[in-house]
Short mmCIF file of C-alpha atoms in Angstrom, two decimals:
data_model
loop_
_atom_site.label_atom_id
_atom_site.label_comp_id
_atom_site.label_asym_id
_atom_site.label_seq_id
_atom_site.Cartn_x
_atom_site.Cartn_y
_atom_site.Cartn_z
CA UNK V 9 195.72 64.93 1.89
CA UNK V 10 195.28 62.68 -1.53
CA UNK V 11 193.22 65.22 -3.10
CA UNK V 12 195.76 67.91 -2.88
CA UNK V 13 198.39 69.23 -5.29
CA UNK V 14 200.01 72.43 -3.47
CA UNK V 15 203.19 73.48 -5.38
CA UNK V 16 202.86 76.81 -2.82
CA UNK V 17 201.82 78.21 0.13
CA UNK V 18 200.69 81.84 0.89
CA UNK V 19 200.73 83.16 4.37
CA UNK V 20 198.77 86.33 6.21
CA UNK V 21 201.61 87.91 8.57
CA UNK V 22 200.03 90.09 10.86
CA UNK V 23 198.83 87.76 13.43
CA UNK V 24 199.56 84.48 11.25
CA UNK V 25 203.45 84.73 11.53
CA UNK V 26 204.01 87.42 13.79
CA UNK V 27 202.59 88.66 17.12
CA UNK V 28 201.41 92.17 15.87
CA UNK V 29 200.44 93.83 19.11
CA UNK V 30 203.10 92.68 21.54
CA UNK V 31 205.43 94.59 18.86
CA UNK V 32 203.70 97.64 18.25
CA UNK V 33 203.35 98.08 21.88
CA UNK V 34 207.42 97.30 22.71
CA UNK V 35 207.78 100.10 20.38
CA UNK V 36 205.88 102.33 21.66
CA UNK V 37 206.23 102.26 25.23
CA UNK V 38 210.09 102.74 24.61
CA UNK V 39 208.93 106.03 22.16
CA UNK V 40 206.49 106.99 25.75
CA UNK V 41 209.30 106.04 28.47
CA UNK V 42 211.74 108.57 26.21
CA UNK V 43 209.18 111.44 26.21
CA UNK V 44 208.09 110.76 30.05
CA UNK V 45 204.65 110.39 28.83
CA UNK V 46 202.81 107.27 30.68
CA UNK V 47 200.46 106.06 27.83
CA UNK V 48 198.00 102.43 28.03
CA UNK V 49 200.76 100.90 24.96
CA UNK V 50 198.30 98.21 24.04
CA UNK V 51 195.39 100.76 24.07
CA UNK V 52 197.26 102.89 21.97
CA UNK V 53 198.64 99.57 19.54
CA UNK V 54 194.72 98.98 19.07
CA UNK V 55 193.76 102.29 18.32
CA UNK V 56 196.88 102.67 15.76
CA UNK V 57 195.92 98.97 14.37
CA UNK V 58 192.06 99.66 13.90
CA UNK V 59 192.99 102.74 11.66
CA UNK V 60 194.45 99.82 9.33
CA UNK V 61 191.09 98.65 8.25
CA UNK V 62 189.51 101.71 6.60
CA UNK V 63 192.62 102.92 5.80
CA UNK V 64 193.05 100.48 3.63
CA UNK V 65 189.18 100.28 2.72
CA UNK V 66 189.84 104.02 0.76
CA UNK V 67 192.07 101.69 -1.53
CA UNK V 68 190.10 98.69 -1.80
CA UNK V 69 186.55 100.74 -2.51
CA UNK V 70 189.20 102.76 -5.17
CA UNK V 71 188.59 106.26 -3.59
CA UNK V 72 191.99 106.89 -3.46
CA UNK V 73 194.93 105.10 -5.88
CA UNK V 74 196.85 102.29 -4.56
CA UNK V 75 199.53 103.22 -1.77
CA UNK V 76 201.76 100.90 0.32
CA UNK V 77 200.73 100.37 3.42
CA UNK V 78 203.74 101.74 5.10
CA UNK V 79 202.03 105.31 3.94
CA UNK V 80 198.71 104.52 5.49
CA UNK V 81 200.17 103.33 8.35
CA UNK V 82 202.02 106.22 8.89
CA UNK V 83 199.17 108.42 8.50
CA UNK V 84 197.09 106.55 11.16
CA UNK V 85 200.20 107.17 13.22
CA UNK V 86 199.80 110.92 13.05
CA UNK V 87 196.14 110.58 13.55
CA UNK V 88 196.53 108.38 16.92
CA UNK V 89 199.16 110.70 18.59
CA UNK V 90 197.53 113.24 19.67
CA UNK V 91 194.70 111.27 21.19
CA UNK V 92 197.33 109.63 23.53
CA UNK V 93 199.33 113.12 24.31
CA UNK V 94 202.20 112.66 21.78
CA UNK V 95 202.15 115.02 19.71
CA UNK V 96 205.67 116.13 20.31
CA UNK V 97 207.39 113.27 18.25
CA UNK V 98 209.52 114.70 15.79
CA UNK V 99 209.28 113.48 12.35
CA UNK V 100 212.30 110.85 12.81
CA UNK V 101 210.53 109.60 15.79
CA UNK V 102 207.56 109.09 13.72
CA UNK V 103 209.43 107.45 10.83
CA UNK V 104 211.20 105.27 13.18
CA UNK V 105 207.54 104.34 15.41
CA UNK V 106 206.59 102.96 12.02
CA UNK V 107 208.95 100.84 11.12
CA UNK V 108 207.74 99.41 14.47
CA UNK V 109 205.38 97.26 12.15
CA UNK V 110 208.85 95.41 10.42
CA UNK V 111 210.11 94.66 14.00
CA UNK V 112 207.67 92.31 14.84
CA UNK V 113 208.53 88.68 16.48
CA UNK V 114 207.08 85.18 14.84
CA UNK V 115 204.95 83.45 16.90
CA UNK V 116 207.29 80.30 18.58
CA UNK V 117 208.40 77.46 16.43
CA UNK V 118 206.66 79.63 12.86
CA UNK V 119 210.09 80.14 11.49
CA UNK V 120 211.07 76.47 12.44
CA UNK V 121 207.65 75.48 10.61
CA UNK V 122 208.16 77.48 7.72
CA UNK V 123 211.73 76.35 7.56
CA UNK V 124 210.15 72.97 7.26
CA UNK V 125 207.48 73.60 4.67
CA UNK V 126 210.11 75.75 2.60
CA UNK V 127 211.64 72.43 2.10
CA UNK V 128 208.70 70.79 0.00
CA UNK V 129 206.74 74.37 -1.31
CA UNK V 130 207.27 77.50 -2.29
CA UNK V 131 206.44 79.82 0.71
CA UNK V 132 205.88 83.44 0.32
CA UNK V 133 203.57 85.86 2.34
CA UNK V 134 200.80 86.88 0.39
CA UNK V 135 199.94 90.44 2.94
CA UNK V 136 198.75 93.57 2.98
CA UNK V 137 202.10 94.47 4.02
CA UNK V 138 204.05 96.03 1.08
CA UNK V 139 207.26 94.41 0.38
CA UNK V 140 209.89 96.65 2.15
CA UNK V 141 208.12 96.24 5.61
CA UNK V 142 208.28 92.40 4.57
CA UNK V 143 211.39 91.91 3.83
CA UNK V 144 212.26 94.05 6.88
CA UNK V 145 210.07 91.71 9.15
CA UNK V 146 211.76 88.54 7.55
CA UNK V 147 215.13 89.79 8.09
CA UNK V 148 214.38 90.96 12.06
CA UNK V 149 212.78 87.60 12.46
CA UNK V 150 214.50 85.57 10.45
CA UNK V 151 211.14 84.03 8.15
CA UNK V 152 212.56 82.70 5.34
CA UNK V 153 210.34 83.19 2.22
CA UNK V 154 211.13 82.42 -1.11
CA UNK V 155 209.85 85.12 -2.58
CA UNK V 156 207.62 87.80 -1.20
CA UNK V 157 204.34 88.54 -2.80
CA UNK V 158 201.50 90.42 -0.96
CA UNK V 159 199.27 93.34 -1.96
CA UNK V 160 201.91 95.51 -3.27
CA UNK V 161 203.06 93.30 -6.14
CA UNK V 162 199.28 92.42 -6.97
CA UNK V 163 198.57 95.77 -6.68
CA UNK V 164 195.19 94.98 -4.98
CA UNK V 165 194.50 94.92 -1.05
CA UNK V 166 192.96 91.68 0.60
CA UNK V 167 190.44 90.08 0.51
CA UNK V 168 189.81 91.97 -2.96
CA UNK V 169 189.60 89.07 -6.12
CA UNK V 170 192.54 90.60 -7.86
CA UNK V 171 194.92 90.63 -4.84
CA UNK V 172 194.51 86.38 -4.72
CA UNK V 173 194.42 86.27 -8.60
CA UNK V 174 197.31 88.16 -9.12
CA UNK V 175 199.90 86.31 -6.79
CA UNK V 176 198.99 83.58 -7.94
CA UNK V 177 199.54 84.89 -11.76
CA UNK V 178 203.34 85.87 -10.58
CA UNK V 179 203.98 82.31 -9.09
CA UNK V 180 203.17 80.68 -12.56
CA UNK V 181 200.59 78.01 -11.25
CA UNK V 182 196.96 76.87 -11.40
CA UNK V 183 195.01 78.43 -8.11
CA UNK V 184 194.24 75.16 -7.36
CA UNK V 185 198.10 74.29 -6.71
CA UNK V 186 198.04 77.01 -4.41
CA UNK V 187 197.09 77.22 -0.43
CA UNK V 188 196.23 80.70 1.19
CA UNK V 189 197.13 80.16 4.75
CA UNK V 190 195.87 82.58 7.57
CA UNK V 191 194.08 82.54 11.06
CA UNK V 192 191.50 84.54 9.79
CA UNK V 193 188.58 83.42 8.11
CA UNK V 194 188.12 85.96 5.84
CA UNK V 195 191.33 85.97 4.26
CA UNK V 196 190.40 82.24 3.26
CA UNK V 197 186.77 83.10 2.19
CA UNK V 198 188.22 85.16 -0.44
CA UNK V 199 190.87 83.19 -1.00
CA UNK V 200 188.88 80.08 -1.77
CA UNK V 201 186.23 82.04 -3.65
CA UNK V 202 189.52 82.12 -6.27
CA UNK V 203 189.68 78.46 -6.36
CA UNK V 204 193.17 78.60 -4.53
CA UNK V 205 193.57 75.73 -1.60
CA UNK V 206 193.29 76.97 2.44
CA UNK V 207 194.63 76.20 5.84
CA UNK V 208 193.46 77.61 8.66
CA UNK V 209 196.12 78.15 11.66
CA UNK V 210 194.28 78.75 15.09
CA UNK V 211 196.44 81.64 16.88
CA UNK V 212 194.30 82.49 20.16
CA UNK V 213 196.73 84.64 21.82
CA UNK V 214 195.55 86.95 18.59
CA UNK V 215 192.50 87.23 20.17
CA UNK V 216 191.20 90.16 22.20
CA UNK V 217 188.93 89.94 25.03
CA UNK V 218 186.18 91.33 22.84
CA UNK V 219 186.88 89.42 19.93
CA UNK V 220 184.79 88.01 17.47
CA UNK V 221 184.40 84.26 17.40
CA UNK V 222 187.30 85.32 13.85
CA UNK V 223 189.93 83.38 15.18
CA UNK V 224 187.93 80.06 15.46
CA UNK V 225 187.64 78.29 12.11
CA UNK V 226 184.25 78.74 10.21
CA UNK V 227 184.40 77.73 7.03
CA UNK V 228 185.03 74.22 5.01
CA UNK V 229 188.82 75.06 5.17
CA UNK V 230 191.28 72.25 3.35
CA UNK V 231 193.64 71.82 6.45
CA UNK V 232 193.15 73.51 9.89
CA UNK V 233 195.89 73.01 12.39
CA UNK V 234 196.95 74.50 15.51
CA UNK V 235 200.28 75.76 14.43
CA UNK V 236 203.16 75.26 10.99
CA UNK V 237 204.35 72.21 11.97
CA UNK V 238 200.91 70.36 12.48
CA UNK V 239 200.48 71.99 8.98
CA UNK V 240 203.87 70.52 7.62
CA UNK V 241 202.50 67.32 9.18
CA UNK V 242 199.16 67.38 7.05
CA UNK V 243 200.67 68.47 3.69
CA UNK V 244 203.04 65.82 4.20
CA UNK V 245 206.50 68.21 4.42
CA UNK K 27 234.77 101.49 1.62
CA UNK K 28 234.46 104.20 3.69
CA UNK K 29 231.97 106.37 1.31
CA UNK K 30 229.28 103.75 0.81
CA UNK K 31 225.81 103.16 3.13
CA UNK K 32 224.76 100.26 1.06
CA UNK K 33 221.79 98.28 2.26
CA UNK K 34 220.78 96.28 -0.45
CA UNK K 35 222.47 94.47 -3.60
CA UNK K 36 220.63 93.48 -6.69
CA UNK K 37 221.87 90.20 -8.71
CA UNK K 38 221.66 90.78 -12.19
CA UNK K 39 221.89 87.16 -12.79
CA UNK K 40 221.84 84.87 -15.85
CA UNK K 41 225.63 84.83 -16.55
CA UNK K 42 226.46 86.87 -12.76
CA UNK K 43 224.83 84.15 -10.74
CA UNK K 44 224.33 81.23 -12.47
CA UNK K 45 225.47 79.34 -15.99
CA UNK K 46 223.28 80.13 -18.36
CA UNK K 47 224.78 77.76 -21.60
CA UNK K 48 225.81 74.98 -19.24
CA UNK K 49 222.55 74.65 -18.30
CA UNK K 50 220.99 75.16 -21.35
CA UNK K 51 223.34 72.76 -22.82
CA UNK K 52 222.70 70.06 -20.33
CA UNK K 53 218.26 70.06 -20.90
CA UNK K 54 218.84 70.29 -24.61
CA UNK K 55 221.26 67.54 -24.98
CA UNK K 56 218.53 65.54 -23.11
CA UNK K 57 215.87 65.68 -24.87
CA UNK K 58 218.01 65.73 -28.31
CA UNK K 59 218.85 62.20 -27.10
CA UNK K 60 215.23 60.97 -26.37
CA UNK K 61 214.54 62.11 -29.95
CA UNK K 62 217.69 60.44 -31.22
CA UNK K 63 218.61 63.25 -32.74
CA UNK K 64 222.59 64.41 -32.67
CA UNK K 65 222.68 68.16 -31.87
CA UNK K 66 225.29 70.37 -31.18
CA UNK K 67 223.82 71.23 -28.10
CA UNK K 68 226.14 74.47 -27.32
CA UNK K 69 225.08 75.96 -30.66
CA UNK K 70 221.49 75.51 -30.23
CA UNK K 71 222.12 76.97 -26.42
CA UNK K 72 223.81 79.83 -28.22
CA UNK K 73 221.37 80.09 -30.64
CA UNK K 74 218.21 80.09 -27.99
CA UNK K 75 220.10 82.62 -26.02
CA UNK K 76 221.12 84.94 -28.74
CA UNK K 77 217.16 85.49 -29.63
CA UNK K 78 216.76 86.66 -25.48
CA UNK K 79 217.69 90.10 -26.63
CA UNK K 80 215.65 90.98 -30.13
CA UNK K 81 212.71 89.65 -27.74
CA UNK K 82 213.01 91.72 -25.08
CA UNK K 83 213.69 94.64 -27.16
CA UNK K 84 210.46 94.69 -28.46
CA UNK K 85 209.28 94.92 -25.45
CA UNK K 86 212.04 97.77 -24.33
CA UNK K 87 210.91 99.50 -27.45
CA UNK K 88 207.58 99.66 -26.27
CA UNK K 89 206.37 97.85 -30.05
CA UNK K 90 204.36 95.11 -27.53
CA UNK K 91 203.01 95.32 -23.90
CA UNK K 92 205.19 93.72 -20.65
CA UNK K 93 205.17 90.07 -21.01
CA UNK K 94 207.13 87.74 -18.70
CA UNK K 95 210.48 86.08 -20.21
CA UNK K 96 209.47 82.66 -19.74
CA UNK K 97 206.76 83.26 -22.40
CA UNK K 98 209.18 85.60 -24.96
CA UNK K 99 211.91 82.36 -24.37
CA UNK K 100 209.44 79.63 -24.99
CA UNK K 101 208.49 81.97 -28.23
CA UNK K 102 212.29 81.76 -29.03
CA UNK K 103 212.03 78.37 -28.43
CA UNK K 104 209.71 77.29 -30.88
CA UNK K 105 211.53 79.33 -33.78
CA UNK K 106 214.80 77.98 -33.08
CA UNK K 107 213.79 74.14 -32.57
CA UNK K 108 213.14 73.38 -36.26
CA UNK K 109 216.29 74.71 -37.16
CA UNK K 110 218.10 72.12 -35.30
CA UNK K 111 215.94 69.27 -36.73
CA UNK K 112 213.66 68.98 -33.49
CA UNK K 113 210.38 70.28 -34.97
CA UNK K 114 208.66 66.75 -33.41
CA UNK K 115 208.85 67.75 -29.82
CA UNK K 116 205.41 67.90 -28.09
CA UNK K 117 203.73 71.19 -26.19
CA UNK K 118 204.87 68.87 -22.81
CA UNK K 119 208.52 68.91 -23.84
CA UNK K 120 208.70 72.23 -25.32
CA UNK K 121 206.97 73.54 -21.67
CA UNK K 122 209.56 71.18 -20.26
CA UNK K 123 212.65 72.13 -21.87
CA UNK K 124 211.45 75.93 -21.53
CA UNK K 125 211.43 75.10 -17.60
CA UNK K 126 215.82 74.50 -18.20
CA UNK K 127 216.09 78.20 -17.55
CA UNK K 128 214.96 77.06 -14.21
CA UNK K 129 217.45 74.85 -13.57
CA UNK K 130 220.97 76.52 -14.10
CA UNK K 131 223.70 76.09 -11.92
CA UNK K 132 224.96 78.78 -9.62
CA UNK K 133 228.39 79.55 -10.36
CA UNK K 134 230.91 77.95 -7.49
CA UNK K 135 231.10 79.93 -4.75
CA UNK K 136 228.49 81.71 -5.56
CA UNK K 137 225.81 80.60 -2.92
CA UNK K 138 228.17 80.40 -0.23
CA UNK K 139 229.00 84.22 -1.05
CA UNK K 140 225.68 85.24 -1.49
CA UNK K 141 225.30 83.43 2.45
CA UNK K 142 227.97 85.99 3.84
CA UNK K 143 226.14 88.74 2.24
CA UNK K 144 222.80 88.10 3.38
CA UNK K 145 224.16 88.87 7.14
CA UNK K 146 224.40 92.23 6.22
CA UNK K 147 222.79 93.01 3.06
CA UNK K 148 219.39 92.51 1.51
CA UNK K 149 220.22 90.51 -1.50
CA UNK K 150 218.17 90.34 -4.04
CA UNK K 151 218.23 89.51 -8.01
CA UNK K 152 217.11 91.97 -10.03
CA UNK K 153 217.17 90.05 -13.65
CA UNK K 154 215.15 90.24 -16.81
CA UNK K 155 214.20 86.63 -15.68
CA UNK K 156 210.24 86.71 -14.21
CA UNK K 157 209.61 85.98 -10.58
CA UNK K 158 208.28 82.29 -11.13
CA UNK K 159 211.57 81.74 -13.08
CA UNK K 160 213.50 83.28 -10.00
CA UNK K 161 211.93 81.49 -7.82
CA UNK K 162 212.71 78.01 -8.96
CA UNK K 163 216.16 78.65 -9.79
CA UNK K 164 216.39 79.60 -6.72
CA UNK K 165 214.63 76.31 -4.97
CA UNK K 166 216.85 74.37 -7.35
CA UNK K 167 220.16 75.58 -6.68
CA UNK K 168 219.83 77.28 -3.07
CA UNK K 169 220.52 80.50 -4.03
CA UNK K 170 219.09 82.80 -0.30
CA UNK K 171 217.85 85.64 -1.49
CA UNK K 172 215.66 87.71 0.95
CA UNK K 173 212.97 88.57 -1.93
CA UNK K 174 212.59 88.56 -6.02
CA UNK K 175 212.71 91.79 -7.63
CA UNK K 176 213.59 91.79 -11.56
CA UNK K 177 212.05 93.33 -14.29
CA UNK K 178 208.30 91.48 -13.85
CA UNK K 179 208.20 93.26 -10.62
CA UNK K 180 208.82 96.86 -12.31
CA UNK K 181 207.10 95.91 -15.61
CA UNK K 182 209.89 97.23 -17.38
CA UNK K 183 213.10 95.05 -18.72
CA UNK K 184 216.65 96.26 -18.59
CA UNK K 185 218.72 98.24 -19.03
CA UNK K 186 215.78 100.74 -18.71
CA UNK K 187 215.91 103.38 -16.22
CA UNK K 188 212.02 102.40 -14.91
CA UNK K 189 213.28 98.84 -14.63
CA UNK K 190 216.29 100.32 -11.99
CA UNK K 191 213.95 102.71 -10.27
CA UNK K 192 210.95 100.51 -9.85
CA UNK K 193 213.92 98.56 -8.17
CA UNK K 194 214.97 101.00 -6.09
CA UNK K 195 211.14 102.25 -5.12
CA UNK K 196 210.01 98.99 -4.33
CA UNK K 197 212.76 98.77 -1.33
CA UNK K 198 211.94 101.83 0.11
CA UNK K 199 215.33 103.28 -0.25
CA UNK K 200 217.75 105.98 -1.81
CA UNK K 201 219.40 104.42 -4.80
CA UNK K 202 222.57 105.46 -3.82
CA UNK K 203 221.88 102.72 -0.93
CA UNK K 204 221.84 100.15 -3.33
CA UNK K 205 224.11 98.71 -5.52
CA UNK K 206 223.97 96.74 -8.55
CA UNK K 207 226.04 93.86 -8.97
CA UNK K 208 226.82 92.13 -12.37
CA UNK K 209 229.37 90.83 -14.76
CA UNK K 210 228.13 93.05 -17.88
CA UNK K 211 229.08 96.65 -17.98
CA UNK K 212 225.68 97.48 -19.73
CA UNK K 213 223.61 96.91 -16.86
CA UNK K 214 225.74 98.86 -14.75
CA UNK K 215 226.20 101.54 -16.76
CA UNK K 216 222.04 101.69 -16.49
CA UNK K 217 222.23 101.16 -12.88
CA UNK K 218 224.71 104.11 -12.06
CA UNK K 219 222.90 106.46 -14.49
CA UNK K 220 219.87 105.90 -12.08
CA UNK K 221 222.14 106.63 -8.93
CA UNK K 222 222.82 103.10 -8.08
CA UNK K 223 226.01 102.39 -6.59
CA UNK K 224 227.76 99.42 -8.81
CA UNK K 225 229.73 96.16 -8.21
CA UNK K 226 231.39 94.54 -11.41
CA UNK K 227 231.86 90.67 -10.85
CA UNK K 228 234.53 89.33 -13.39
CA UNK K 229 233.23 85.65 -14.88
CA UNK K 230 235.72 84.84 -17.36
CA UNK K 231 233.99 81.28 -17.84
CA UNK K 232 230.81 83.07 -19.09
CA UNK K 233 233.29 84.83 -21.59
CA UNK K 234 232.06 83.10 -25.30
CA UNK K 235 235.15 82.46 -27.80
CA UNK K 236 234.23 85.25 -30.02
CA UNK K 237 233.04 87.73 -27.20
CA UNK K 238 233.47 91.63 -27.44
CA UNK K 239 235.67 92.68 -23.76
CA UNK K 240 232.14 92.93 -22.69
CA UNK K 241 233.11 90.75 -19.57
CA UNK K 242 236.14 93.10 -18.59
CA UNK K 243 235.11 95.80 -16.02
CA UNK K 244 235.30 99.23 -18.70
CA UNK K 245 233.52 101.70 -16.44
CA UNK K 246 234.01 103.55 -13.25
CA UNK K 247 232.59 100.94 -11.02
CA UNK K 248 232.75 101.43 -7.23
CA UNK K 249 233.87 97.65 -6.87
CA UNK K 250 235.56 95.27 -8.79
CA UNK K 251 235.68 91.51 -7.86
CA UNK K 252 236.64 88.07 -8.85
CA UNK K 253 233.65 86.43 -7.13
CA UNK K 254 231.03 87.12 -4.34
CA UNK K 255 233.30 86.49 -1.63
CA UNK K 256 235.59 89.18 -2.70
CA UNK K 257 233.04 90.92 -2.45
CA UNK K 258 231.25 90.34 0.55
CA UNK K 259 235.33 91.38 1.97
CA UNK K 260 235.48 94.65 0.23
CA UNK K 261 232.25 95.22 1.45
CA UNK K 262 232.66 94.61 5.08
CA UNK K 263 230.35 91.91 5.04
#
């Protein structure tokens, strides 16, 4: 990589680092078994994650001010309930279902590449996670960022300009000296259209049998590797 | 403790954490001597530092908008060089030299406490320092905190109440689950205004020859402690 000059690196989470749907639907079939409901759990963590998108679209498109995703979350929660017969969780029940979303596990050997990378760059997720469910996740799963960035701090939701622009602002450096990592192309289309650096990580078990050809890469990505430590191996870490 | 459900500590941290003058000190002798010119490098430390706090207040005061530390110190910077006969040094060392806030020492002990209290606490500092400046001092001494908070987070500098709340908001928690820990009454007589619980480190080494008992614990303070590892034990951690 001579033509790179990374200081730091910026990760997606939710199906970059961690394994979003095996979580979600741990949690919930535990919340089903204790209410003797029999529910589809990975139906049910789909429908709950595909209210994330134009949840957060309100904020993006500014028809509503900026709140952390924790709040939308939780009010795609109480939207999905009912369509899967639970309507009877009480409001701790609900409060603890979403914290589901911080109890999510890394994908094998991402903390021991991060771990690796910390060692040369600053690391930091750069998410539409707000920073308590981060630092929640990081704790549960031991990911050990240097700082935590994301859409909260930039006060902008990805793949909007001023999400990239500002985390980038708050680390101090040139875009250029920075690499957006995710295993979504979109996430490094807007990235890149901010003049920061990209690496593409290919995560097929993130895939769903209908899926979109998303999780193969698309664009003229920087690095793309199959997992952190073939990344540590290309940025020379 | 038996009356405390503490889940997160903030650092204040120039002075609580690290050695702010020794540092200091150390970067300014340095490039004194590549300018061959003999400084009393303490004074000019002193000197740098003691224009930290007519800078900020103007900020405080609300007379100018939020702007980062790093940019209000390099401003001190530049006023106080000349005085010291080292008007000659070029934007590169003045960016440099601005950069030794960066690179201060944590205290002994220090990271090894911090460590202990990680396993049961989210640590984080919470400083008038900005997160880039966090950040590396972190990377360059080792200090583990789980994420950066600080005034540059809650656009508003200490001892401000917004600065404490934005905090406290930005965790997703009560304040009286968090405490404050620092070696300066003044911030924690801010901190417990806003509900914060408060730890009072004692750092008789930051103590300055002519220093008010500014560095003697003078408030109600629910902890009291020599060092981090006292207490991490008086916390349980």
């Amino acid at each position: 990589m001579p033509d790179l000059d990374i200081k730091a690196l910026l990760f997606d989470v939710f199906g970059t680092c961690v394994d979003l749907r095996a979580g979600l639907k741990r949690a919930i079939e535990a919340v089903a078994r204790s209410h003797d409901v029999t529910i589809d759990a990975y139906a049910f963590a789909g429908a709950w994650r595909d209210e994330y998108q134009p949840a957060v679209e309100q904020v993006r498109a500014g028809k509503r001010p900026f709140v952390a995703l924790e709040h939308l979350n939780r009010e795609s929660l109480d939207t999905v309930l009912p369509r899967f017969g639970l309507d009877a969780l009480s409001e701790d029940e609900r409060r603890e279902l979403n914290f589901a979303w911080r109890r999510l596990d890394p994908w094998p050997g991402a903390v021991a590449g991060l771990t690796r990378l910390k060692r040369r760059f600053i690391i930091a997720p750069h998410s539409n996670g707000n920073l308590a469910m981060l630092v929640g996740m990081a704790k549960f799963g031991g990911l050990p960022w240097d700082c935590i960035l994301g859409a909260e701090i930039a006060q902008s939701y990805k793949p909007n300009p001023a999400s990239y622009r500002g985390a980038v602002a708050m680390l101090g450096l040139a875009p250029g000296e920075v690499m957006m990592v995710a295993g979504h192309n979109g996430d490094l289309r807007a990235a890149q259209a901010q003049g920061l650096r990209t690496g593409f990580i290919v995560r097929p078990l993130e895939r769903r049998p209908n899926a979109s050809p998303e999780f193969e890469p698309t664009g003229a990505w920087d690095v793309v590797a199959k997992d952190f430590h073939e990344l540590a191996d290309r940025l020379g870490a």
